[in-house]
Amino acid sequence: MLSAWRAFFRFLVERDRTMRDDPTVGLKAPKSSKRLPSVLTPDEAVRLVTIEGEGELAMRDRALFELAYSSGLRLAELAGLDVDGVDVAHGEVRVLGKGAKERIVPVGAPARVAIGAWLATRVPFAAAGERALFVGSHGRRLSPRSIERRLAMWAVRQGIAQHVHPHMLRHSFASHVLQSSGDLRAVQEMLGHASIASTQVYTHLDFQALAKVYDAAHPRARRKRAK
């Protein structure tokens, strides 16, 4: 609305010589509130990635989602990951992030187990010469859109009420690690953020969690809520 008024008064000043002042000059737009990223609770995240099933696709999806939550990878990083990018023995994954910047991120024990099981299944499943860690039913690299669909499907099956997308696992990873460690700089490094400002949004999520605990536990908070 403010942009429209600015354009309108610029037009009037240019066309009407009797109009000397533009009332919109120096008028600043109100700052819109920043939306905090949606995250899963730790219980929801664990329930989501704990996929039961012995089929190839179930094993692949468990390895995929365990890795996403364990290491906080972006969707493009998951889809672009090659077999040689994961070191199961040492618990590390090497990814190429934004700006072609490479980083090494730790991989948790459940994710290592799931990836190891998938690697054993992947050999006859993948097409000849395919380097991708995660492949589809035709043996070729799994697309980002396919990962999104599989995650949304499993979220429904696992009883997660809200719509789940891959970036939500990344947000959940960052929020849960920050809540446990309080180490903002380490979370920044693992996420591959160029600026600490990008990571600081998770401190707001951490404060929200603390505020809920306060509201539920503090005598003053309970008394105020009762009124």
Coordinates of C-alpha atoms in Angstrom, one line a residue:
M1 CA 0.0 0.0 0.0
L2 CA 2.8 2.4 0.9
S3 CA 4.6 1.6 -2.4
A4 CA 1.4 2.5 -4.3
W5 CA 1.0 5.8 -2.4
R6 CA 4.7 6.7 -3.1
A7 CA 4.2 6.1 -6.8
F8 CA 1.0 8.1 -6.9
F9 CA 2.5 11.1 -5.2
R10 CA 5.6 11.0 -7.4
F11 CA 3.3 11.1 -10.4
L12 CA 1.4 14.1 -8.9
V13 CA 4.6 16.0 -8.2
E14 CA 5.8 15.4 -11.7
R15 CA 2.5 16.4 -13.3
D16 CA 1.2 19.1 -11.0
R17 CA 3.5 22.2 -10.7
T18 CA 1.3 23.5 -7.8
M19 CA 2.2 20.5 -5.7
R20 CA 5.6 21.1 -4.0
D21 CA 5.8 18.5 -1.3
D22 CA 5.5 14.7 -1.4
P23 CA 4.0 13.6 1.9
T24 CA 5.5 10.1 1.5
V25 CA 9.1 11.2 1.5
G26 CA 10.8 9.8 4.6
L27 CA 7.9 7.6 5.5
K28 CA 9.1 4.2 6.5
A29 CA 7.2 1.0 6.2
P30 CA 6.5 -1.0 9.4
K31 CA 8.7 -3.9 9.9
S32 CA 6.9 -7.2 9.4
S33 CA 7.4 -9.9 12.0
K34 CA 9.7 -12.7 10.9
R35 CA 8.1 -16.1 10.8
L36 CA 9.9 -18.7 12.8
P37 CA 10.6 -22.0 11.1
S38 CA 8.4 -24.9 11.9
V39 CA 10.0 -27.8 13.8
L40 CA 9.1 -31.2 15.0
T41 CA 9.3 -32.2 18.6
P42 CA 12.2 -34.6 19.5
D43 CA 9.6 -37.4 19.9
E44 CA 7.9 -36.6 16.5
A45 CA 11.3 -36.5 14.8
V46 CA 12.3 -39.9 16.2
R47 CA 8.9 -41.4 15.3
L48 CA 9.2 -40.1 11.8
V49 CA 12.6 -41.5 11.0
T50 CA 11.9 -44.8 12.7
I51 CA 10.6 -46.5 9.6
E52 CA 9.8 -50.2 9.9
G53 CA 10.0 -52.5 6.9
E54 CA 12.4 -54.7 5.1
G55 CA 11.7 -53.6 1.5
E56 CA 14.4 -51.7 -0.5
L57 CA 12.4 -48.4 -0.5
A58 CA 11.7 -48.5 3.2
M59 CA 15.4 -49.1 4.0
R60 CA 16.4 -46.3 1.6
D61 CA 13.9 -43.9 3.1
R62 CA 14.9 -44.6 6.7
A63 CA 18.6 -44.0 5.8
L64 CA 17.5 -40.8 3.9
F65 CA 15.5 -39.4 6.7
E66 CA 17.9 -40.5 9.5
L67 CA 20.7 -38.7 7.7
A68 CA 18.6 -35.6 7.1
Y69 CA 17.7 -35.3 10.8
S70 CA 21.1 -36.5 12.1
S71 CA 23.2 -34.0 10.0
G72 CA 20.8 -31.2 9.1
L73 CA 21.4 -31.4 5.4
R74 CA 19.5 -29.3 2.8
L75 CA 17.2 -31.0 0.3
A76 CA 19.6 -30.3 -2.6
E77 CA 22.5 -31.7 -0.5
L78 CA 20.6 -34.9 0.2
A79 CA 19.7 -35.4 -3.5
G80 CA 23.2 -34.6 -4.7
L81 CA 25.0 -36.8 -2.2
D82 CA 27.2 -39.6 -3.7
V83 CA 28.2 -42.9 -2.1
D84 CA 31.8 -41.7 -1.6
G85 CA 30.5 -38.6 0.3
V86 CA 29.6 -40.7 3.4
D87 CA 32.1 -42.3 5.7
V88 CA 30.1 -44.7 7.8
A89 CA 33.1 -46.0 9.7
H90 CA 34.1 -42.5 10.9
G91 CA 30.6 -41.1 11.1
E92 CA 31.0 -38.2 8.7
V93 CA 29.3 -36.9 5.6
R94 CA 30.9 -34.5 3.1
V95 CA 28.5 -32.3 1.3
L96 CA 28.7 -29.5 -1.2
G97 CA 26.5 -26.6 0.1
K98 CA 25.5 -23.2 -1.2
G99 CA 28.2 -21.3 -3.1
A100 CA 29.9 -24.6 -3.9
K101 CA 31.3 -24.6 -0.3
E102 CA 32.2 -28.1 1.0
R103 CA 31.7 -29.0 4.7
I104 CA 32.0 -32.1 6.8
V105 CA 29.2 -32.9 9.2
P106 CA 29.0 -35.6 11.9
V107 CA 26.6 -38.5 11.4
G108 CA 24.9 -40.0 14.4
A109 CA 24.9 -43.7 15.2
P110 CA 21.3 -44.5 14.2
A111 CA 21.9 -42.9 10.8
R112 CA 25.1 -44.8 10.3
V113 CA 23.3 -48.1 11.0
A114 CA 20.5 -47.1 8.6
I115 CA 23.0 -46.0 5.9
G116 CA 25.0 -49.2 6.3
A117 CA 21.9 -51.3 5.8
W118 CA 20.9 -49.3 2.7
L119 CA 24.4 -49.6 1.2
A120 CA 24.2 -53.3 1.4
T121 CA 20.8 -53.2 -0.4
R122 CA 21.7 -50.5 -2.9
V123 CA 24.3 -52.5 -4.8
P124 CA 21.9 -54.6 -6.9
F125 CA 19.3 -51.8 -6.8
A126 CA 21.3 -49.1 -8.4
A127 CA 21.9 -48.8 -12.1
A128 CA 25.4 -49.5 -13.4
G129 CA 27.8 -46.6 -12.9
E130 CA 25.4 -44.7 -10.8
R131 CA 27.2 -42.7 -8.1
A132 CA 24.2 -41.3 -6.2
L133 CA 23.8 -42.6 -2.6
F134 CA 20.0 -42.5 -2.8
V135 CA 18.5 -43.9 -6.0
G136 CA 14.9 -44.4 -7.1
S137 CA 13.1 -47.4 -8.4
H138 CA 14.8 -47.2 -11.8
G139 CA 18.2 -47.2 -10.2
R140 CA 19.0 -43.5 -10.9
R141 CA 19.5 -40.6 -8.6
L142 CA 16.5 -39.7 -6.5
S143 CA 15.1 -36.3 -7.3
P144 CA 14.4 -33.6 -4.7
R145 CA 10.7 -33.7 -5.6
S146 CA 10.7 -37.5 -5.0
I147 CA 12.3 -37.0 -1.6
E148 CA 9.6 -34.4 -0.7
R149 CA 6.8 -36.8 -1.7
R150 CA 8.3 -39.8 0.2
L151 CA 8.8 -37.7 3.4
A152 CA 5.2 -36.3 3.3
M153 CA 3.9 -39.8 2.8
W154 CA 5.8 -41.3 5.7
A155 CA 4.8 -38.4 7.9
V156 CA 1.2 -39.3 7.4
R157 CA 1.9 -43.0 8.0
Q158 CA 3.8 -42.3 11.2
G159 CA 1.0 -40.2 12.6
I160 CA 2.5 -36.7 12.3
A161 CA -0.4 -34.3 12.3
Q162 CA 1.4 -31.4 10.4
H163 CA 2.7 -31.3 6.9
V164 CA 6.4 -32.3 6.9
H165 CA 8.9 -31.2 4.3
P166 CA 12.6 -31.9 4.2
H167 CA 13.7 -28.5 5.4
M168 CA 11.6 -29.1 8.6
L169 CA 14.0 -31.9 9.5
R170 CA 16.9 -29.5 9.0
H171 CA 15.2 -27.0 11.3
S172 CA 14.5 -29.7 13.8
F173 CA 18.1 -30.8 13.8
A174 CA 19.3 -27.3 14.4
S175 CA 16.8 -26.5 17.1
H176 CA 17.3 -29.8 19.0
V177 CA 21.1 -29.5 18.9
L178 CA 21.0 -25.9 20.1
Q179 CA 18.6 -26.8 22.9
S180 CA 20.9 -29.6 24.1
S181 CA 24.3 -27.9 23.6
G182 CA 23.7 -24.1 23.6
D183 CA 26.6 -23.9 21.1
L184 CA 25.3 -21.5 18.4
R185 CA 28.7 -21.4 16.6
A186 CA 28.8 -25.2 16.2
V187 CA 25.2 -25.3 14.8
Q188 CA 26.2 -22.6 12.3
E189 CA 29.2 -24.7 11.1
M190 CA 27.1 -27.8 10.8
L191 CA 24.3 -26.0 8.9
G192 CA 26.8 -24.3 6.6
H193 CA 25.5 -20.8 7.3
A194 CA 27.8 -18.0 6.1
S195 CA 26.5 -15.7 8.7
I196 CA 25.7 -16.3 12.4
A197 CA 22.6 -14.2 11.9
S198 CA 21.0 -16.9 9.8
T199 CA 21.5 -19.4 12.7
Q200 CA 20.2 -17.0 15.4
V201 CA 16.6 -17.7 14.4
Y202 CA 16.9 -21.0 16.3
T203 CA 17.6 -19.2 19.6
H204 CA 14.1 -17.8 19.3
L205 CA 12.8 -21.3 19.0
D206 CA 14.8 -22.3 22.0
F207 CA 13.3 -19.4 23.9
Q208 CA 9.8 -20.4 22.9
A209 CA 10.5 -23.9 24.3
L210 CA 11.8 -22.4 27.6
A211 CA 8.7 -20.1 27.7
K212 CA 6.4 -23.1 27.5
V213 CA 8.2 -24.8 30.3
Y214 CA 7.9 -21.6 32.4
D215 CA 4.2 -21.3 31.7
A216 CA 3.6 -24.8 32.7
A217 CA 5.8 -24.9 35.8
H218 CA 6.2 -21.5 37.4
P219 CA 3.7 -20.8 40.2
R220 CA 3.2 -17.2 39.1
A221 CA 2.6 -18.2 35.5
R222 CA 0.0 -20.9 36.6
R223 CA -1.8 -18.4 38.8
K224 CA -1.9 -15.8 36.1
R225 CA -3.2 -18.3 33.5
A226 CA -5.9 -19.5 35.9
K227 CA -7.3 -16.0 36.1

